[in-house]
Coordinates of C-alpha atoms in Angstrom, one line a residue:
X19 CA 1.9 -11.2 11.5
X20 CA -0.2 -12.8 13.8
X21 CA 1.0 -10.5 17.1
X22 CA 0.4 -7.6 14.7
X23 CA -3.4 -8.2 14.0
X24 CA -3.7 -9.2 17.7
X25 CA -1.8 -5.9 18.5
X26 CA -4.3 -3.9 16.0
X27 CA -7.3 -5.6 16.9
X28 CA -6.8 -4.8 20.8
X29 CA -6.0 -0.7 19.3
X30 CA -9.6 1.1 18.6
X31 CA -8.7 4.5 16.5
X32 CA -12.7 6.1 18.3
X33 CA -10.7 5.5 21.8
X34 CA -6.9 6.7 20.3
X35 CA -6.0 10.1 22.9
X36 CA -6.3 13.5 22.5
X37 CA -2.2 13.9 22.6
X38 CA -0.7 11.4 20.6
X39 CA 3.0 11.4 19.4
X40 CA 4.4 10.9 16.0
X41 CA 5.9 7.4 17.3
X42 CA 2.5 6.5 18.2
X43 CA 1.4 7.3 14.1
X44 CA 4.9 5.5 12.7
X45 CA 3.9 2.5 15.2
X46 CA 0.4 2.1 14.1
X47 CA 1.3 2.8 10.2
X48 CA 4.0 -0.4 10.5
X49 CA 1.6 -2.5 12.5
X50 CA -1.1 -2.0 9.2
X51 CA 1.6 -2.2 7.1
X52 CA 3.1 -5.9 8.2
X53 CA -0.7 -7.0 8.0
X54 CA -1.7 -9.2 5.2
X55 CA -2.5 -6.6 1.7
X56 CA -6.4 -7.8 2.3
X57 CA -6.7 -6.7 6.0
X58 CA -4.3 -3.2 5.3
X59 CA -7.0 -2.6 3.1
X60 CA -9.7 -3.3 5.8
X61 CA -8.0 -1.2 8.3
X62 CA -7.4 1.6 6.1
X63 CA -11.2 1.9 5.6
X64 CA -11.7 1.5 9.2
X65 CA -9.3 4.6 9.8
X66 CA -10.9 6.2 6.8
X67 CA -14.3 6.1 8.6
X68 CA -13.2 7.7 11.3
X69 CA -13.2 11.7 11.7
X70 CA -10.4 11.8 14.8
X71 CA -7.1 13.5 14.2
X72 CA -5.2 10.2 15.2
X73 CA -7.0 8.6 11.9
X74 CA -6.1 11.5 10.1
X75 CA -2.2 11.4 11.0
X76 CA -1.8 7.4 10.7
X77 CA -4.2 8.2 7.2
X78 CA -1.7 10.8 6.1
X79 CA 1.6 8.1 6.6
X80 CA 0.0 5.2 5.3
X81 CA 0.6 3.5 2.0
X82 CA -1.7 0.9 1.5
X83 CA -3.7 -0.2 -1.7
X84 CA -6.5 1.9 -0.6
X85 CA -4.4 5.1 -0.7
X86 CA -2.1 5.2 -3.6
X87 CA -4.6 7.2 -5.2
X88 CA -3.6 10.3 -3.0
X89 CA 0.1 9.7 -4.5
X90 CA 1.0 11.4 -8.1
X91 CA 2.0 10.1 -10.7
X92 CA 5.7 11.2 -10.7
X93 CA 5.9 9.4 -7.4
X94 CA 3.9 6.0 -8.3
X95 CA 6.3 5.7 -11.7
X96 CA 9.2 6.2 -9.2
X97 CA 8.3 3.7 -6.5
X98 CA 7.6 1.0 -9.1
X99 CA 10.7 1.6 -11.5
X100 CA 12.8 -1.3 -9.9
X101 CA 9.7 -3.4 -9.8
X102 CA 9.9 -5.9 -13.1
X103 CA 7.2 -6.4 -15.1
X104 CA 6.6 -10.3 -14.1
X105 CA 6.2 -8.9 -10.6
X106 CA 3.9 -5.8 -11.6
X107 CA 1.5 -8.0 -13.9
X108 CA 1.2 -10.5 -10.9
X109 CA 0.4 -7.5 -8.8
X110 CA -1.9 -6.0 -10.6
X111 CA -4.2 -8.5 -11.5
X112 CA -6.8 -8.5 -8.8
X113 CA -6.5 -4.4 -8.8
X114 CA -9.0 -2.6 -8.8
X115 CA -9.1 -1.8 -12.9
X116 CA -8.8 1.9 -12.6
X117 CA -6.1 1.7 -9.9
X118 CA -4.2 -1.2 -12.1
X119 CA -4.8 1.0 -15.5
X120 CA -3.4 4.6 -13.7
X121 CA -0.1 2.0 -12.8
X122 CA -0.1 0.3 -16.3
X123 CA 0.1 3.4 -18.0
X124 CA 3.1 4.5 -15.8
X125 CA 5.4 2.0 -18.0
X126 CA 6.4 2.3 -21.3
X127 CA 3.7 0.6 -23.7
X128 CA 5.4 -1.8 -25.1
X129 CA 6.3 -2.9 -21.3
X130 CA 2.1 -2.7 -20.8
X131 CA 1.7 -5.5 -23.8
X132 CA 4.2 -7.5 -21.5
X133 CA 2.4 -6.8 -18.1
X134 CA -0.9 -7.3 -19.2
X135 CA -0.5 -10.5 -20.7
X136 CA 1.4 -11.1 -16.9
X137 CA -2.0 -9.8 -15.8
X138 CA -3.9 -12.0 -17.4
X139 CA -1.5 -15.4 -16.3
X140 CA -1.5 -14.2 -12.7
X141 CA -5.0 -14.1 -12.5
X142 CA -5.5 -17.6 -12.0
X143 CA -2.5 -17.7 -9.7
X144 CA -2.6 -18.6 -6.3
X145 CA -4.0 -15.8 -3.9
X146 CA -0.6 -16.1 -2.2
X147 CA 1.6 -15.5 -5.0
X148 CA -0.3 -12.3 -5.7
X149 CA -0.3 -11.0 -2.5
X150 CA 3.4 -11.6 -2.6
X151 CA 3.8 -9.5 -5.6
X152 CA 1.6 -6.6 -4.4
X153 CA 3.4 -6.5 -0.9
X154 CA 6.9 -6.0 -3.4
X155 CA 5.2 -3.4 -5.4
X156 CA 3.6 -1.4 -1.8
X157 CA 6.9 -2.3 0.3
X158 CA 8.8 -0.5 -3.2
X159 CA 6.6 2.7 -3.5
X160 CA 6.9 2.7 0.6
X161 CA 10.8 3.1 0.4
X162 CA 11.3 5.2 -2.0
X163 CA 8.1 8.0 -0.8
X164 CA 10.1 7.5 3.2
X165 CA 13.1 7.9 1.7
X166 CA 12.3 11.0 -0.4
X167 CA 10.5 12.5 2.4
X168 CA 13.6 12.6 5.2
X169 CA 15.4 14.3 2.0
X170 CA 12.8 17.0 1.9

């Protein structure tokens, strides 16, 4: 992890080229992705800041914190279903509370009684054991998007 924020740090999107390839986006997209969940949220407002098209394409791949919002609900329920609720409550407990209420409600509710008590334990976990838990839930909503998308 540590090459990759070296890598990203020496990489300024205002400076990315005119002509870029698609490996160039898939690189940069893994490269945020293996960051720590706290600096893939940092960089994806960086990239969000910027108007170039290379933002715009890396933008567009991405699945960070930050951008689930742009993914629908169908898809969110989907990526998450193999995710158990343990996991999820740990997850979402330092969410944002809109972003951790649109997930919640993607369950069934007698699995949000579950979570949210999870929730509410996890929130006095160990910073580490929650960014575990929310890399499972991003790296789970990753695979199955990717692997929907080469089906399409």
């Amino acid at each position: 992890r540590k090459l990759a924020e070296d890598l990203f740090e020496n990489l300024n999107v205002d400076e990315a080229p005119d002509a870029f390839s698609a490996e160039d986006v898939q690189q940069t997209v893994q490269l945020i992705e293996s960051l720590p969940v706290g600096q893939q949220s940092v960089y994806t407002e960086q990239l969000a800041s910027d108007s170039g098209e290379f933002a715009a394409s890396v933008l567009e791949e991405l699945i960070t914190l930050p951008t689930l919002e742009r993914l629908s609900d169908q898809e969110m329920a989907d990526g998450i279903a193999a995710i158990d609720s343990q996991v999820l409550g740990t997850a979402l407990a330092t969410l944002d509370s809109k972003l951790a209420n649109r997930i919640l409600s993607l369950r069934p509710e007698r699995e949000q009684i579950i979570i949210r008590a999870e929730m509410q334990g996890a929130a006095a976990s160990a910073i580490g054991r929650v960014e575990a838990a929310q890399n499972r839930m991003l790296d789970a909503i990753r695979s199955y998007i990717r692997k929907n998308k080469t089906m399409a």
